[in-house]
């Protein structure tokens, strides 16, 4: 499991992604609820998303295991090389066991540690910071970090649920890191923040006791995402550029020193606003929300896998990962690859 203790570099060695078979386009949504392709595209940039089917083995652990298999293949590693499996998710199939343990069982039970973290839409970026420190510190050599979510299970595809049902999609993405003798590889700067008082802007109540003070929830709300869309939008559109600037300042870099910004895909308008604020050209801040929707913890590794496999992100690049979402949470992770 371990190598020589002490600080060392952390190299990204493989990525993978998996999506369910079924797509749900805006045209499909028009048949289920009072909405339109034009409204959805204009407000969010989303055109289609993937929707999982548990009967088809497309829960978090099914998708996560498929993505992890592909990442191991890309890294040229075998299951027994893994020292730790971390799964960032808010939609594990069951509260117990952790999805990471189910994933471990599915890939051949390497016997290593496995646990979940829940940081909602920010979970994968928080996971990057945590996993990196475990490798950098010398305790673990090879760590797989999975981001997987199936928010479709927390939606009603009706007019009453339309403000959230149109946004979310299901997917999994994976990154594998390894200890490396080159100490300059790994995180250059990072940040993690929470404003817990903002929790009521996006939450999933289980029962009436979970409602914010003074709010009476109908039973139909239990188990379904409740979101103050305008509130989350305002939070994200303001926080996002501040987070980029904070991370650049910590690293002593300019916006154009970063080769690629890999951001949580919450809304295309929020991403475009950040791109304009830092005067970045289109190729430097990746957007794929049109094809996947907001896939919560999966959105950042999904982007990264596309970028790595298409050769747009490669060794030598500086890449800034950014997330924000329920909690409220926001965080960054700036890497030298
Ligand atoms: N189709 C058509 N109309 C819809 C609709 C839909 N899917 N969803 C909501 N509407 C309607 C509302 O009912 C409202 O109608 P009204 O004015 O008659 O009451 C109108 O559109 C405007 O609603 P509003 O919620 O103010 O729209 P918006 O411009 O804020 O866009 C979001 C809604 C959800 C797209 C937008 O707020 C958003 O993207 N927020 C951020 C969400 C996010 O990123 N969440 C994830 C966090 S990680």
Coordinates of C-alpha atoms and ligand atoms in Angstrom, one line a residue:
X1 CA 0.0 0.0 0.0
X2 CA 2.6 2.6 1.0
X3 CA 5.9 3.7 -0.4
X4 CA 8.6 5.7 1.4
X5 CA 6.9 8.2 3.8
X6 CA 7.3 12.0 3.2
X7 CA 6.2 14.5 0.6
X8 CA 6.1 13.5 -3.0
X9 CA 4.4 14.3 -6.3
X10 CA 0.9 13.1 -7.3
X11 CA 0.4 12.1 -10.9
X12 CA -3.0 11.7 -12.6
X13 CA -2.6 8.4 -14.4
X14 CA -6.1 7.5 -15.7
X15 CA -9.7 8.6 -16.2
X16 CA -13.0 7.0 -17.1
X17 CA -16.7 7.7 -17.5
X18 CA -19.9 5.9 -17.8
X19 CA -23.5 7.0 -18.6
X20 CA -26.8 5.2 -18.6
X21 CA -28.2 3.9 -21.9
X22 CA -31.4 6.0 -21.9
X23 CA -31.3 9.6 -22.9
X24 CA -34.0 12.2 -22.0
X25 CA -34.0 15.1 -24.5
X26 CA -35.8 18.4 -24.1
X27 CA -38.3 17.2 -26.7
X28 CA -39.0 14.1 -24.4
X29 CA -39.5 16.5 -21.5
X30 CA -42.0 18.6 -23.5
X31 CA -44.2 15.4 -23.6
X32 CA -44.0 14.9 -19.8
X33 CA -44.5 18.5 -18.5
X34 CA -45.3 22.1 -19.4
X35 CA -41.9 23.2 -20.7
X36 CA -40.1 23.8 -24.0
X37 CA -36.8 23.1 -25.6
X38 CA -36.4 26.8 -26.2
X39 CA -37.0 27.7 -22.5
X40 CA -34.5 25.0 -21.3
X41 CA -31.8 25.8 -23.7
X42 CA -32.1 29.6 -23.1
X43 CA -32.0 29.3 -19.3
X44 CA -29.6 26.4 -18.8
X45 CA -27.9 25.5 -22.1
X46 CA -29.0 21.8 -21.6
X47 CA -30.3 19.9 -24.6
X48 CA -30.3 16.3 -23.4
X49 CA -29.3 14.2 -20.3
X50 CA -29.0 10.5 -19.4
X51 CA -31.4 8.8 -17.0
X52 CA -30.4 5.7 -15.1
X53 CA -32.4 2.5 -14.8
X54 CA -31.7 0.4 -11.6
X55 CA -33.1 -2.7 -13.4
X56 CA -30.3 -2.2 -15.9
X57 CA -27.6 -2.0 -13.3
X58 CA -27.3 1.8 -13.7
X59 CA -27.2 2.9 -10.0
X60 CA -24.3 4.8 -8.6
X61 CA -22.2 1.7 -8.0
X62 CA -23.0 0.1 -11.4
X63 CA -22.0 3.3 -13.3
X64 CA -19.1 3.9 -10.9
X65 CA -17.7 0.4 -11.4
X66 CA -17.9 0.7 -15.2
X67 CA -16.1 4.1 -15.1
X68 CA -13.5 2.7 -12.7
X69 CA -12.8 -0.2 -15.0
X70 CA -12.2 2.1 -17.9
X71 CA -9.9 4.3 -15.8
X72 CA -7.8 1.3 -14.7
X73 CA -7.5 0.3 -18.3
X74 CA -6.4 3.8 -19.3
X75 CA -3.9 3.8 -16.5
X76 CA -2.5 0.4 -17.3
X77 CA -3.2 -0.7 -13.8
X78 CA -5.0 -3.7 -12.3
X79 CA -7.5 -3.8 -9.5
X80 CA -4.9 -5.1 -7.0
X81 CA -2.9 -1.9 -7.5
X82 CA -5.6 0.2 -5.8
X83 CA -4.9 1.3 -2.2
X84 CA -8.0 3.3 -1.7
X85 CA -11.4 3.8 -3.4
X86 CA -13.3 7.0 -2.6
X87 CA -16.7 7.7 -4.1
X88 CA -18.2 11.2 -4.0
X89 CA -22.0 10.9 -4.2
X90 CA -25.3 12.1 -2.7
X91 CA -27.3 9.3 -4.3
X92 CA -25.7 6.0 -3.2
X93 CA -28.1 3.1 -3.7
X94 CA -28.4 2.6 0.0
X95 CA -27.3 4.6 3.1
X96 CA -25.3 1.4 4.0
X97 CA -23.1 0.0 2.6
X98 CA -21.2 2.9 1.1
X99 CA -21.3 2.9 -2.7
X100 CA -17.5 2.7 -2.8
X101 CA -17.7 -0.7 -1.1
X102 CA -20.2 -2.0 -3.6
X103 CA -17.9 -0.7 -6.4
X104 CA -15.0 -2.5 -4.7
X105 CA -17.0 -5.7 -4.8
X106 CA -18.0 -5.3 -8.4
X107 CA -14.4 -4.8 -9.7
X108 CA -13.0 -7.8 -7.9
X109 CA -12.7 -6.9 -4.2
X110 CA -9.1 -5.6 -3.9
X111 CA -9.4 -5.5 -0.1
X112 CA -8.3 -1.9 0.0
X113 CA -10.1 0.9 2.0
X114 CA -13.3 2.2 0.4
X115 CA -15.6 5.0 1.6
X116 CA -18.0 7.7 0.3
X117 CA -17.9 11.4 0.7
X118 CA -21.0 13.6 0.2
X119 CA -20.2 17.2 -0.8
X120 CA -23.2 17.4 -3.2
X121 CA -22.2 19.2 -6.5
X122 CA -18.8 20.2 -4.9
X123 CA -18.0 16.7 -3.6
X124 CA -15.7 15.6 -6.4
X125 CA -13.5 18.8 -6.1
X126 CA -13.4 18.4 -2.3
X127 CA -12.5 14.7 -2.9
X128 CA -9.6 15.8 -5.2
X129 CA -8.2 17.8 -2.3
X130 CA -8.6 15.0 0.2
X131 CA -7.3 12.2 -2.0
X132 CA -4.3 14.3 -3.1
X133 CA -3.2 14.9 0.5
X134 CA -3.4 11.2 1.3
X135 CA -1.0 10.4 -1.6
X136 CA 1.2 13.5 -1.1
X137 CA 1.7 12.7 2.6
X138 CA 3.1 9.3 1.7
X139 CA 0.5 7.0 3.2
X140 CA -1.2 5.8 0.0
X141 CA 0.3 5.1 -3.4
X142 CA -2.7 4.6 -5.7
X143 CA -6.1 6.2 -5.1
X144 CA -9.3 6.0 -7.3
X145 CA -11.7 8.9 -6.9
X146 CA -15.1 8.4 -8.3
X147 CA -17.8 11.0 -8.8
X148 CA -21.2 9.4 -9.4
X149 CA -24.8 10.5 -9.0
X150 CA -28.2 9.6 -10.2
X151 CA -30.4 12.6 -9.3
X152 CA -33.2 11.4 -11.6
X153 CA -34.2 9.2 -8.6
X154 CA -35.0 12.4 -6.7
X155 CA -37.2 14.1 -9.4
X156 CA -40.8 14.1 -10.4
X157 CA -41.0 14.5 -14.2
X158 CA -44.2 16.5 -14.0
X159 CA -45.0 20.2 -14.4
X160 CA -44.8 20.6 -10.6
X161 CA -41.2 19.3 -10.6
X162 CA -40.1 21.0 -13.8
X163 CA -37.6 23.6 -12.4
X164 CA -35.3 20.8 -11.2
X165 CA -36.2 17.9 -13.4
X166 CA -34.9 19.7 -16.5
X167 CA -31.5 20.3 -14.9
X168 CA -30.2 17.1 -13.6
X169 CA -28.8 14.0 -15.4
X170 CA -27.1 10.8 -14.3
X171 CA -23.4 9.7 -14.8
X172 CA -20.2 8.6 -13.2
X173 CA -16.6 9.7 -13.8
X174 CA -13.3 8.5 -12.3
X175 CA -9.8 9.8 -11.8
X176 CA -6.9 7.6 -10.6
X177 CA -3.8 9.2 -8.9
X178 CA -0.5 7.7 -8.1
X179 CA 2.5 8.8 -6.1
X180 CA 5.3 10.1 -8.3
X181 CA 9.0 10.9 -7.7
X182 CA 8.5 14.3 -9.3
X183 CA 7.4 16.6 -6.3
X184 CA 6.2 19.4 -8.6
X185 CA 3.3 17.2 -9.8
X186 CA 0.0 17.6 -8.0
X187 CA -1.9 20.5 -6.3
X188 CA -0.5 24.0 -6.6
X189 CA -3.4 25.7 -4.7
X190 CA -6.8 24.7 -3.4
X191 CA -9.7 25.9 -1.4
X192 CA -12.8 24.5 0.3
X193 CA -15.7 26.7 1.7
X194 CA -19.1 26.3 3.1
X195 CA -22.0 28.6 4.1
X196 CA -24.1 26.2 6.0
X197 CA -26.8 28.8 6.6
X198 CA -27.6 28.5 2.8
X199 CA -28.6 24.9 3.1
X200 CA -32.2 25.6 2.4
X201 CA -31.5 26.9 -1.1
X202 CA -31.1 23.2 -2.3
X203 CA -32.0 20.2 -0.2
X204 CA -33.8 16.8 -0.3
X205 CA -36.1 16.4 2.7
X206 CA -37.0 13.0 3.9
X207 CA -39.8 14.1 6.2
X208 CA -41.6 17.2 7.5
X209 CA -38.9 17.7 10.2
X210 CA -36.4 18.5 7.5
X211 CA -38.3 21.6 6.3
X212 CA -36.7 25.0 6.9
X213 CA -38.2 26.9 9.8
X214 CA -41.7 28.2 8.9
X215 CA -42.0 26.0 5.8
X216 CA -44.8 23.4 5.5
X217 CA -43.8 20.8 3.0
X218 CA -46.4 18.7 1.2
X219 CA -45.8 15.0 1.4
X220 CA -45.0 15.0 -2.3
X221 CA -41.8 17.0 -1.6
X222 CA -40.3 14.1 0.5
X223 CA -37.4 12.4 -1.3
X224 CA -37.4 15.1 -4.0
X225 CA -34.9 18.0 -4.7
X226 CA -36.2 21.3 -3.4
X227 CA -34.3 24.2 -5.0
X228 CA -34.5 28.0 -4.8
X229 CA -33.3 28.3 -8.5
X230 CA -32.9 32.1 -8.5
X231 CA -31.0 32.0 -5.1
X232 CA -28.6 29.2 -6.2
X233 CA -28.0 31.1 -9.5
X234 CA -27.2 34.3 -7.7
X235 CA -24.8 32.5 -5.3
X236 CA -23.1 30.6 -8.1
X237 CA -22.7 33.5 -10.5
X238 CA -21.1 35.6 -7.8
X239 CA -19.0 32.9 -6.1
X240 CA -17.6 31.3 -9.2
X241 CA -15.3 34.3 -10.3
X242 CA -14.3 35.0 -6.7
X243 CA -13.2 31.4 -6.3
X244 CA -11.2 31.5 -9.5
X245 CA -9.5 34.7 -8.4
X246 CA -8.8 33.4 -4.9
X247 CA -7.2 30.3 -6.3
X248 CA -5.1 32.2 -8.8
X249 CA -3.9 34.6 -6.0
X250 CA -2.9 31.6 -3.8
X251 CA -0.9 30.2 -6.7
X252 CA 0.5 33.5 -7.8
X253 CA -0.8 32.9 -11.4
X254 CA -2.8 34.9 -14.0
X255 CA -6.0 33.5 -15.5
X256 CA -4.2 32.8 -18.8
X257 CA -1.5 30.8 -17.0
X258 CA -4.1 28.0 -16.5
X259 CA -4.4 25.7 -19.5
X260 CA -7.9 24.5 -18.7
X261 CA -10.7 25.3 -16.3
X262 CA -12.8 22.2 -15.6
X263 CA -15.9 23.4 -13.8
X264 CA -19.0 21.8 -12.3
X265 CA -21.6 22.1 -15.0
X266 CA -24.6 23.7 -13.3
X267 CA -25.8 26.1 -15.9
X268 CA -24.2 27.3 -19.1
X269 CA -25.0 30.9 -18.3
X270 CA -22.9 30.7 -15.1
X271 CA -20.0 29.2 -17.0
X272 CA -20.2 31.8 -19.8
X273 CA -20.3 34.7 -17.3
X274 CA -17.1 33.4 -15.7
X275 CA -15.4 33.0 -19.0
X276 CA -16.2 36.6 -20.0
X277 CA -15.2 37.9 -16.6
X278 CA -11.6 36.5 -17.0
X279 CA -11.5 37.1 -20.8
X280 CA -10.9 33.4 -21.5
X281 CA -11.4 32.0 -24.9
X282 CA -13.9 29.2 -25.4
X283 CA -11.3 26.5 -25.6
X284 CA -10.0 27.2 -22.1
X285 CA -13.2 26.7 -20.1
X286 CA -14.9 23.5 -21.0
X287 CA -18.6 23.2 -21.3
X288 CA -20.5 19.9 -22.0
X289 CA -23.7 20.6 -20.0
X290 CA -25.6 20.6 -23.3
X291 CA -25.1 16.8 -23.6
X292 CA -25.3 15.7 -20.0
X293 CA -27.1 18.3 -17.9
X294 CA -26.0 18.8 -14.3
X295 CA -24.6 15.4 -13.2
X296 CA -23.7 16.6 -9.6
X297 CA -20.5 14.9 -8.4
X298 CA -19.9 13.3 -11.8
X299 CA -19.8 16.5 -13.8
X300 CA -16.1 17.4 -13.2
X301 CA -14.6 13.9 -13.8
X302 CA -16.9 13.6 -16.9
X303 CA -15.5 16.7 -18.3
X304 CA -12.0 15.7 -17.5
X305 CA -12.3 12.3 -19.1
X306 CA -13.5 13.9 -22.3
X307 CA -10.7 16.4 -22.2
X308 CA -8.0 13.7 -21.5
X309 CA -9.2 11.3 -24.1
X310 CA -9.5 14.0 -26.8
X311 CA -5.9 15.2 -26.0
X312 CA -7.0 18.6 -24.8
X313 CA -5.7 18.1 -21.3
X314 CA -2.3 16.4 -21.0
X315 CA 0.8 16.1 -18.9
X316 CA 2.5 19.5 -18.4
X317 CA -0.8 21.3 -18.2
X318 CA -2.1 23.4 -15.4
X319 CA -5.7 22.6 -14.8
X320 CA -8.1 24.3 -12.3
X321 CA -11.1 22.2 -11.1
X322 CA -14.0 24.2 -9.6
X323 CA -17.2 23.1 -7.9
X324 CA -20.1 24.7 -6.1
X325 CA -23.5 23.5 -5.0
X326 CA -25.7 22.3 -2.1
X327 CA -24.6 23.0 1.4
X328 CA -23.9 25.7 0.2
X329 CA -20.4 24.6 -0.7
X330 CA -17.7 25.8 -3.1
X331 CA -14.1 24.8 -3.7
X332 CA -11.2 24.6 -6.1
X333 CA -8.2 22.4 -6.9
X334 CA -5.4 23.7 -9.2
X335 CA -3.2 21.0 -10.5
X336 CA 0.1 20.7 -12.2
X337 CA -0.4 17.6 -14.4
Ligands
LIG1 N1 -40.1 25.3 -18.3 C1 -40.9 26.4 -18.4 N2 -41.0 27.3 -17.5 C2 -40.5 27.0 -16.3 C3 -39.7 25.9 -16.1 C4 -39.5 25.0 -17.1 N3 -38.8 23.9 -17.0 N4 -39.2 26.0 -14.8 C5 -39.7 27.1 -14.3 N5 -40.4 27.7 -15.2 C6 -41.1 29.0 -15.0 C7 -41.4 29.3 -13.6 O1 -42.6 28.7 -13.2 C8 -41.6 30.8 -13.6 O2 -42.9 31.1 -14.1 P1 -43.7 32.4 -13.5 O3 -42.9 33.6 -13.7 O4 -45.0 32.3 -14.2 O5 -43.8 32.0 -12.0 C9 -40.6 31.2 -14.7 O6 -40.3 30.1 -15.5 C10 -39.3 31.8 -14.2 O7 -38.9 30.9 -13.1 P2 -37.5 31.1 -12.4 O8 -37.3 30.0 -11.5 O9 -37.4 32.5 -12.0 O10 -36.5 30.9 -13.7 P3 -35.0 31.2 -13.8 O11 -34.7 32.1 -14.9 O12 -34.4 31.5 -12.5 O13 -34.5 29.8 -14.3 C11 -33.3 27.9 -13.3 C12 -34.7 28.7 -13.5 C13 -33.6 26.8 -12.4 C14 -33.0 27.4 -14.7 C15 -32.2 28.8 -12.8 O14 -32.7 29.5 -11.7 C16 -31.0 28.1 -12.5 O15 -30.3 27.6 -13.4 N6 -30.6 28.2 -11.2 C17 -29.3 27.6 -10.8 C18 -29.7 26.1 -10.6 C19 -28.5 25.3 -10.3 O16 -27.4 25.6 -10.8 N7 -28.7 24.3 -9.5 C20 -27.7 23.3 -9.2 C21 -26.7 23.8 -8.2 S1 -25.3 22.9 -8.3

